[in-house]
Amino acid sequence: MTTSPPRSPVPFAAPTLPTPLAEIRLVDPGAGSSGAAVVRLCRTGDDAGPPADAPSGWLPSAGAVAALAPEDGVGRWLVGAGAGAAKDWRGAGAAAVRVASGRSEPGALLGAEDGPARVHVVPEAGVSPDWPSVATGLLLGSHRFAVKSSAPAAPPRVTVEVPEEERPAVERALVLAGATAVARDLADSPSGAKSPAWFADHALDALAEGVEAVVRDEQWLAEQGFGGVLAVGGGSSRPPRFLELTWSPAGATTHVVLVGKGITFDTGGISIKPNAGMADMRTDCSGGAAVVGALGAVAALDLPVRVTGLVPLAENHVSGSAYRPGDVVRHYDGRTTEVTNTDAEGRMVLADALGYAVATLAPDVVVDVATLTGAMKVALGVRTGGLFATTDDLATGLVAAGESTGEAWWRVPLTAGHDADVDSQLADVRQAPPGPGGIVAALFLRRFVGDVPWAHLDIAGPARCDSPHEEVAKGATGFAARTLVEFCARHA
């Protein structure tokens, strides 16, 4: 009998990571940059208005761009920052790097014939920009994730005239923006290539020196009793992984544990999703991606606080080995869950990771982040994350961390009246009880953290973008990475 050779794997296209970002150099005011396109930052208000050479009728509203006549063959642009709010300056930075490097209209790829486009950014006379916000916009505005046959244009080289006293804050902002870029890359990578093992490998490549990393396989998960991760990942031919990252500087006395949902693709399992929007499920690992980005930035900033990142990784697929509604799953801490909807998979893997954190890591505080519920997207839209917390101080600290880094959070109550809905007659808890979806999901997770101060960040809305704005491009946004870094810094 003739046998057929084994089938070769489908040749999925994989991205080349990391996505190249603008090379940003800080120079003294008045330094200039010969041959570079000049971008002047303007704003509105009583103390500043349109420059004298602005086109008739042009106003420096946030992100507005005007092309001026070139001088000595060098392009010149005006970019507006509106009234000068932080988000306006981020938008101005992004518009500056996009327009002068040919990435938006009326852009022109300036200097590219000799190499990367060169851009020189200066403030209009009398204008004092929010330089950290401008820098965030410049770096993230240059990020454009793609998987194409042609090589992407080299990212621009940007010089920025920044006063000496502003530079430490600007350099710090660039590190935080880099964390966002890492999170975008991991979340946006197509799932054909992005198996749990692939995610773990590329996460390790993105980490700064000093972060210890361990990747556990399905055998370890089975030995340790990670029933939630194994159940969710059981329907895929690509087995789950568990990523543990540790930053432990000498003398650190506070231990923050960050837990990120790492579903590399989510079909919904047997409770299968409709086709509309399923392609976006490559970004269902956005929480885990944010944790990876944050750990790299925490180490790069050398923060004097111990931080552990946990990312349970699985692909929620449909097959004969997929978990089913009606199943009972035993988690790491011994608690049992009645499965009622296999598309509520994120809380299953987080439950294992939260139980592991509490039992083995002695954390002072635990924060999890996940694209968890469509209900939270409906409630808060796509620019604000949902925040649940067991203490007021923890909620206040996370909101403040988000405000200082340009990420908005809204606290949602852990409504006590719905807590009993999580109980199950068949098991200890029900996975997807009736009630307000975001709230009952958070109440389910709270069962696995004991008395440890805990916060849950639901980023189902802002983790993805269809309508670009400010520094945010279409696709995965990297939302929450900067908040997590700033939160850790404030715990140092």
XYZ file of N, CA and C in Angstrom, residues 244 253-259 305-310 332 352-368 390 394 448-455 487 491:
132
model
N 6.610 33.294 32.550
C 6.843 33.981 33.822
C 8.088 34.847 33.692
N 11.694 46.016 48.103
C 10.874 45.487 49.205
C 9.416 45.314 48.829
N 9.001 45.861 47.708
C 7.619 45.748 47.259
C 7.555 44.838 46.046
N 6.531 43.972 46.026
C 6.401 43.016 44.926
C 5.057 43.234 44.227
N 5.125 43.667 42.965
C 3.947 43.844 42.127
C 3.881 42.688 41.141
N 2.720 42.044 41.050
C 2.531 40.983 40.063
C 1.536 41.467 39.009
N 1.951 41.375 37.755
C 1.115 41.730 36.617
C 0.745 40.459 35.867
N -0.530 40.277 35.595
C -1.018 39.087 34.904
C -1.725 39.523 33.634
N 11.738 48.213 42.271
C 10.572 47.483 42.740
C 10.598 46.111 42.074
N 10.242 45.087 42.825
C 10.183 43.742 42.244
C 8.884 43.608 41.465
N 8.987 43.156 40.222
C 7.818 42.997 39.372
C 7.878 41.629 38.712
N 6.792 40.891 38.825
C 6.663 39.610 38.130
C 5.535 39.716 37.121
N 5.792 39.277 35.910
C 4.764 39.235 34.878
C 4.405 37.799 34.559
N 3.126 37.502 34.556
C 2.629 36.167 34.240
C 1.719 36.258 33.014
N -5.653 25.842 39.254
C -4.417 25.655 40.004
C -4.651 25.633 41.506
N -6.220 30.535 36.657
C -5.039 29.726 36.994
C -3.862 30.623 37.376
N -3.616 31.658 36.565
C -2.458 32.517 36.801
C -2.606 33.306 38.094
N -3.812 33.790 38.393
C -4.042 34.519 39.640
C -3.839 33.602 40.843
N -4.378 32.400 40.773
C -4.190 31.451 41.866
C -2.728 31.105 42.081
N -1.985 30.959 40.982
C -0.552 30.680 41.065
C 0.180 31.849 41.709
N -0.161 33.077 41.319
C 0.502 34.258 41.868
C 0.307 34.338 43.375
N -0.920 34.159 43.828
C -1.222 34.281 45.257
C -0.551 33.168 46.059
N -0.542 31.961 45.510
C -0.027 30.810 46.249
C 1.492 30.754 46.299
N 2.184 31.277 45.282
C 3.627 31.029 45.176
C 4.505 32.282 45.188
N 3.954 33.464 44.952
C 4.794 34.640 44.735
C 4.747 35.666 45.853
N 3.867 35.504 46.829
C 3.734 36.453 47.938
C 3.666 37.903 47.450
N 2.709 38.224 46.579
C 2.643 39.588 46.042
C 2.069 40.574 47.054
N 2.491 41.825 46.942
C 1.866 42.900 47.703
C 0.628 43.428 46.992
N 0.621 43.303 45.688
C -0.520 43.738 44.892
C -0.503 42.962 43.583
N -1.699 42.657 43.063
C -1.836 41.947 41.791
C -2.724 42.782 40.876
N -2.268 42.959 39.651
C -3.070 43.644 38.631
C -3.141 42.745 37.408
N -4.362 42.418 36.972
C -4.486 41.671 35.724
C -5.053 42.567 34.647
N -10.139 46.223 44.432
C -10.632 45.884 45.763
C -10.348 46.955 46.793
N -5.821 51.585 45.422
C -5.349 50.901 44.229
C -6.016 51.479 42.984
N -10.320 34.227 42.957
C -9.022 33.546 42.881
C -7.869 34.360 43.466
N -8.159 35.507 44.092
C -7.070 36.340 44.604
C -7.048 36.444 46.128
N -7.998 35.822 46.800
C -7.991 35.858 48.257
C -8.060 37.272 48.794
N -7.209 37.566 49.778
C -7.204 38.879 50.412
C -6.138 39.819 49.859
N -5.437 39.407 48.827
C -4.385 40.251 48.256
C -5.029 41.439 47.530
N -4.541 42.664 47.740
C -5.060 43.801 46.967
C -4.952 43.504 45.469
N -6.067 43.719 44.764
C -6.144 43.256 43.370
C -6.930 44.245 42.530
N -6.482 44.419 41.289
C -7.210 45.218 40.311
C -7.288 44.449 39.002
N 2.501 52.652 37.018
C 1.995 52.114 38.289
C 3.123 51.455 39.080
N 5.064 52.476 42.822
C 5.163 51.524 43.915
C 6.605 51.293 44.342
